[in-house]
Coordinates of C-alpha atoms in Angstrom, one line a residue:
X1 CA -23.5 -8.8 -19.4
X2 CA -20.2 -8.9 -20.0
X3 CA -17.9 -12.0 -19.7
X4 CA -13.8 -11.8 -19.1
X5 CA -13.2 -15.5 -20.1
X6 CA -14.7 -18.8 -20.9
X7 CA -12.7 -20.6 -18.3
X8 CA -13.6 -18.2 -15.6
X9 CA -17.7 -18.1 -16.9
X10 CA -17.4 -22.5 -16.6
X11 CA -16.3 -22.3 -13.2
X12 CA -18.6 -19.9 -12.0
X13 CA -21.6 -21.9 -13.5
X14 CA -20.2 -24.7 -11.9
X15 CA -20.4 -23.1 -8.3
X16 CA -23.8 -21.5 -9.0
X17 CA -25.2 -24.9 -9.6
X18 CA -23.7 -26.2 -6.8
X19 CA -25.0 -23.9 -4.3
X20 CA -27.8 -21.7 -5.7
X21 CA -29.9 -23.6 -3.3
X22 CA -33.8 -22.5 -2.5
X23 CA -35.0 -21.0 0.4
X24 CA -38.2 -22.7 1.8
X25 CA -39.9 -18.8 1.8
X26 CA -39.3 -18.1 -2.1
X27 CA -42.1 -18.9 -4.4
X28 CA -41.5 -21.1 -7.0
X29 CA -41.9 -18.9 -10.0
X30 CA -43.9 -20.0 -12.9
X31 CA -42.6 -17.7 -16.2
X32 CA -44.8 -16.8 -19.2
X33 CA -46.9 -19.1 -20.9
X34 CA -48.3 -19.3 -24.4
X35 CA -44.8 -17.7 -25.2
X36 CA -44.9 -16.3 -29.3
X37 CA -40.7 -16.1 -29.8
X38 CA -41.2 -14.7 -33.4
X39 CA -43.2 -12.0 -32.1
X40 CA -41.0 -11.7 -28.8
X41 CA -37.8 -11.3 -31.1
X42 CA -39.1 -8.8 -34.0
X43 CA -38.3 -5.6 -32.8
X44 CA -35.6 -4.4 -30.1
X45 CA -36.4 -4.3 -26.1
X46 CA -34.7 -1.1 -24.3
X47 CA -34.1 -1.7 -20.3
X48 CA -35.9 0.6 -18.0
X49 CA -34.5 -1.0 -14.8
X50 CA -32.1 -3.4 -13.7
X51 CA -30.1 -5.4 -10.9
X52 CA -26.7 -4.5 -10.0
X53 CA -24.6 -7.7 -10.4
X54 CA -21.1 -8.7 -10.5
X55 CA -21.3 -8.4 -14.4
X56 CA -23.6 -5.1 -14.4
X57 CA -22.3 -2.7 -12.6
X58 CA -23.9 0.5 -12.0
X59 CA -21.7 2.5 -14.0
X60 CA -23.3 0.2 -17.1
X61 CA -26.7 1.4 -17.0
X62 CA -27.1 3.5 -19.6
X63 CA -28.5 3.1 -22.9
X64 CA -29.0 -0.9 -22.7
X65 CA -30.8 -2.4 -25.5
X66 CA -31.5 -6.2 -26.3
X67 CA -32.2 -7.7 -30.0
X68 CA -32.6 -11.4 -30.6
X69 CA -32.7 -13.1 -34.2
X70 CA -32.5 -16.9 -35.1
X71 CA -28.9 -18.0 -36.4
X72 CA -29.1 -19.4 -39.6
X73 CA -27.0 -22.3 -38.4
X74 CA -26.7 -23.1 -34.7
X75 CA -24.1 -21.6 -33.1
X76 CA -22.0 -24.5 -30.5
X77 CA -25.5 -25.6 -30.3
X78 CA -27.1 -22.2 -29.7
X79 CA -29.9 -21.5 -32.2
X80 CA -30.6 -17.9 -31.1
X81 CA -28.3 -15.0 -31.0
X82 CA -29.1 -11.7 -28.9
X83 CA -27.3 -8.9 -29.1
X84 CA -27.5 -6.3 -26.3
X85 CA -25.2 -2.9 -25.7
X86 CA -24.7 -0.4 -23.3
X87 CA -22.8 2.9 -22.5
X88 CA -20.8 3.6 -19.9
X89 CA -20.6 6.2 -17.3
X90 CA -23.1 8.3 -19.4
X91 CA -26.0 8.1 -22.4
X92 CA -22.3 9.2 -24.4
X93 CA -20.2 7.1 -22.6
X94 CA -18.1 4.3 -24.5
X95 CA -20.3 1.8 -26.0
X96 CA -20.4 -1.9 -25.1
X97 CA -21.5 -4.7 -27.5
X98 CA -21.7 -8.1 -26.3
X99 CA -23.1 -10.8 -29.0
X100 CA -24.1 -13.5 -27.3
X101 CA -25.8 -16.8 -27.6
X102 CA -29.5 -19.0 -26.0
X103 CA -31.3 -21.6 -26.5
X104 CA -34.7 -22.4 -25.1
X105 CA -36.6 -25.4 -23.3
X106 CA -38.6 -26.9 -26.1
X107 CA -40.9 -27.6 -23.2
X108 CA -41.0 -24.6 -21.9
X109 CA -40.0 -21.7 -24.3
X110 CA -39.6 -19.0 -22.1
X111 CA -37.2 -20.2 -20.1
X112 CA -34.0 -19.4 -22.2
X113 CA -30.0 -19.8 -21.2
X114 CA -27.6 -17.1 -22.0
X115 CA -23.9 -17.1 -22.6
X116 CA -20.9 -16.3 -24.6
X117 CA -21.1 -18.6 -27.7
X118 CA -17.3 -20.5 -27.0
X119 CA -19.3 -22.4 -23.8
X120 CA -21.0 -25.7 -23.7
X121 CA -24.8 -25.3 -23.4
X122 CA -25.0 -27.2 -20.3
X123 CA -23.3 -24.9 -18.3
X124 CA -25.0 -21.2 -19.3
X125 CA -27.0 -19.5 -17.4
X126 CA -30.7 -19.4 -17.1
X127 CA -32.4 -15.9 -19.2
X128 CA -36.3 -16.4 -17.9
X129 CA -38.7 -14.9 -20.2
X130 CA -41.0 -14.1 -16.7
X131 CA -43.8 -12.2 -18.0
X132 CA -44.1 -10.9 -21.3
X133 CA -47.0 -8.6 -22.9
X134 CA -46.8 -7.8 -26.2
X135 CA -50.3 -5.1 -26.4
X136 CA -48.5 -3.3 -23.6
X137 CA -45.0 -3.4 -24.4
X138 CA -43.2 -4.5 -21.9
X139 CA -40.9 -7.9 -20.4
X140 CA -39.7 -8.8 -17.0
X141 CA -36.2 -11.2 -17.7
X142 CA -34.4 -12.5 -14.9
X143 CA -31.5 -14.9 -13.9
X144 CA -34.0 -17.4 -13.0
X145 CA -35.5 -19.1 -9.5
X146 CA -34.7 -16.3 -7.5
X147 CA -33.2 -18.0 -3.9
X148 CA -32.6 -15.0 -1.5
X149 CA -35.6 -13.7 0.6
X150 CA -35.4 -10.1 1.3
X151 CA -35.3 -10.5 4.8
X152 CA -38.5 -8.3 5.2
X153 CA -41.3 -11.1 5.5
X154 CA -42.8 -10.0 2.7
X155 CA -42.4 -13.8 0.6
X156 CA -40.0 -11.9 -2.1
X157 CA -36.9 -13.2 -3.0
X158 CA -33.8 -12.1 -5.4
X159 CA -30.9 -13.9 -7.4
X160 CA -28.0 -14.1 -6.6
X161 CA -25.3 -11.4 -7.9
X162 CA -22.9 -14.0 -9.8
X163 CA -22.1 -14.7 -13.5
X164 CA -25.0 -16.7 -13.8
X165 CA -28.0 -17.3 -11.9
X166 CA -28.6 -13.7 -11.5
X167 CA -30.5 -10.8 -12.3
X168 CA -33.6 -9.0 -13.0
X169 CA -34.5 -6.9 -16.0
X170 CA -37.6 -4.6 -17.1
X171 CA -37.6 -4.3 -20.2
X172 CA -40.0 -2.0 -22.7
X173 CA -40.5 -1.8 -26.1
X174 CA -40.5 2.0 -26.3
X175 CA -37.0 3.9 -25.6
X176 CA -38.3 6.7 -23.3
X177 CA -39.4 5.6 -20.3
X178 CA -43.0 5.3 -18.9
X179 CA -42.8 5.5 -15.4
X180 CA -46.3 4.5 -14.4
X181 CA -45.7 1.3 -17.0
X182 CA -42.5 0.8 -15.0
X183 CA -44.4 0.8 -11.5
X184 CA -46.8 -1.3 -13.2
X185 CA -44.3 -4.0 -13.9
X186 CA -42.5 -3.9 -11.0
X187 CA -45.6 -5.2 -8.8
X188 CA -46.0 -7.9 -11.3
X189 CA -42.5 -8.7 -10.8
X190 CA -43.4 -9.0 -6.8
X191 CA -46.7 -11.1 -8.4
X192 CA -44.4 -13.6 -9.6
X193 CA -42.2 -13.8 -6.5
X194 CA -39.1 -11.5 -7.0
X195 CA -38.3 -8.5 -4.8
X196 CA -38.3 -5.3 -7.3
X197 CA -36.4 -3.1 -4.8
X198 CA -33.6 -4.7 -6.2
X199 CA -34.1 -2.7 -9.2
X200 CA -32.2 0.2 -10.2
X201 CA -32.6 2.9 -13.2
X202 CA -31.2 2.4 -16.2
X203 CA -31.1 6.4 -18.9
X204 CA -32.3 5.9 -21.7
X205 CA -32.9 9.2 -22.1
X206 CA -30.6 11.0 -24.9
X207 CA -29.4 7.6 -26.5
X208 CA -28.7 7.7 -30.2
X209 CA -29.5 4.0 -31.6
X210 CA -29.4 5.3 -35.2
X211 CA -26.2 4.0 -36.2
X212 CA -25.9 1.0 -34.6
X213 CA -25.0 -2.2 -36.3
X214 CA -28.1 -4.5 -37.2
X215 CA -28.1 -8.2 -36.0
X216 CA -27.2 -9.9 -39.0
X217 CA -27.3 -14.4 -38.2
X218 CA -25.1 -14.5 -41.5
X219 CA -22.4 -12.5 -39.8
X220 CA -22.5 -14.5 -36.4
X221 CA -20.2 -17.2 -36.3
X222 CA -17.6 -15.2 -34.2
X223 CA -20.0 -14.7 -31.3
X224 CA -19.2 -11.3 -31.5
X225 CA -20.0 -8.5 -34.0
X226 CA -18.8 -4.5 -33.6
X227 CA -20.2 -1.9 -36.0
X228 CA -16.8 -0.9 -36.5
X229 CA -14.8 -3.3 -38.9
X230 CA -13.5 -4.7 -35.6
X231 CA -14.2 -8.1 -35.2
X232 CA -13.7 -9.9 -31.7
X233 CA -13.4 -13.5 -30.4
X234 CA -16.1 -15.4 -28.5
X235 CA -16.0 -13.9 -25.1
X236 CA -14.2 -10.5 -25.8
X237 CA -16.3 -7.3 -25.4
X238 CA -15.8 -4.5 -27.9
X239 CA -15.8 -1.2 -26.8
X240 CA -16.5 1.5 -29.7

């Protein structure tokens, strides 16, 4: 999830608007209901597979973490912050931070926009809570109404791979990876209408959390925060 500028994130969720257009064979996908955000957002979610897009790269999938916390103040009109890092090349790899902003539908809470905190609402991208179980620990995210059938005739689709409008995530609570719980998600990813081959594995395996910096909302207003005593701009990442 990383963003080069604001300019070049606008356009690009100005095109994927424009053209993210429904195939008649994708199923209209209905995300999680009954959705408890405080619960949701009260410990960290650790990504056990994910979709290559054009702002994940392979090369990114190691050690990525999500944490979300409620801004004390909205943020350019973004209540909720989420902070999620990665390594890269390896679980030792250079480490990413990239603090971001949502919001939610008050009509439907779990489906949430994501983007750097320097853009207009209206134009981030959608962050679909798709199914989310607490008791069993785990949370399917993707880059909302998938539109690409898999060409197999099997009734899945995928997103696309752009800036926005794109992805799919599996998420668990735990850091070590459960592989029957992963299998276990990935057909009720295909339940809900998106095509899990997509996926790809994400090592969490060796990652050191322990000194990584805490989201703090008081400490927010940049859109960025580094554990370091580097701060960055909206939009920049931060590589420690």
């Amino acid at each position: 999830m990383k963003f080069t500028s604001s300019t070049l994130f606008v356009l690009a969720c100005a095109l994927t608007s424009t053209f993210a257009a429904v195939d008649d064979e994708c199923k209209k996908v209905a995300v999680q209901q009954d959705f408890d955000y405080d619960t949701y957002a009260s410990k960290p979610w650790y990504v056990q597979s994910q979709m290559v897009t054009d702002i994940a790269p392979p090369s990114d999938f190691f050690c990525v973490r999500g944490r979300f916390r409620l801004l004390d103040e909205p943020l350019n009109g973004y209540p909720i912050g989420v902070l999620v890092e990665n390594r890269v090349d390896n679980v030792t790899g250079v480490r990413i931070i990239n603090d971001l902003c949502s919001f939610s539908d008050p009509s439907d809470p779990a489906k949430l926009v994501l983007s750097i905190c320097n853009v207009p609402r209206e134009v981030a991208g959608d962050y679909w809570i798709v199914r989310y179980n607490e008791e069993e620990g785990y949370m399917i995210i993707a880059g909302g109404q998938p539109t690409i059938p898999s060409g197999r005739g099997d009734g899945l689709c995928k997103t696309g791979t752009g800036f926005t409008q794109s992805g799919l995530y599996i998420f668990t609570r735990e850091q070590k990876r459960d592989e029957e719980l992963v299998k276990k998600v990935m057909k009720v990813a295909e339940e809900a209408g998106y095509d899990s081959s997509v996926l790809k594995f994400v090592d969490q395996e060796g990652c050191d959390y322990a000194d990584d910096p805490e989201p703090n909302p008081k400490e927010a207003k940049s859109g960025k925060k580094a554990k370091s005593a580097k701060k960055a701009k909206s939009g920049k990442k931060i590589k420690l």
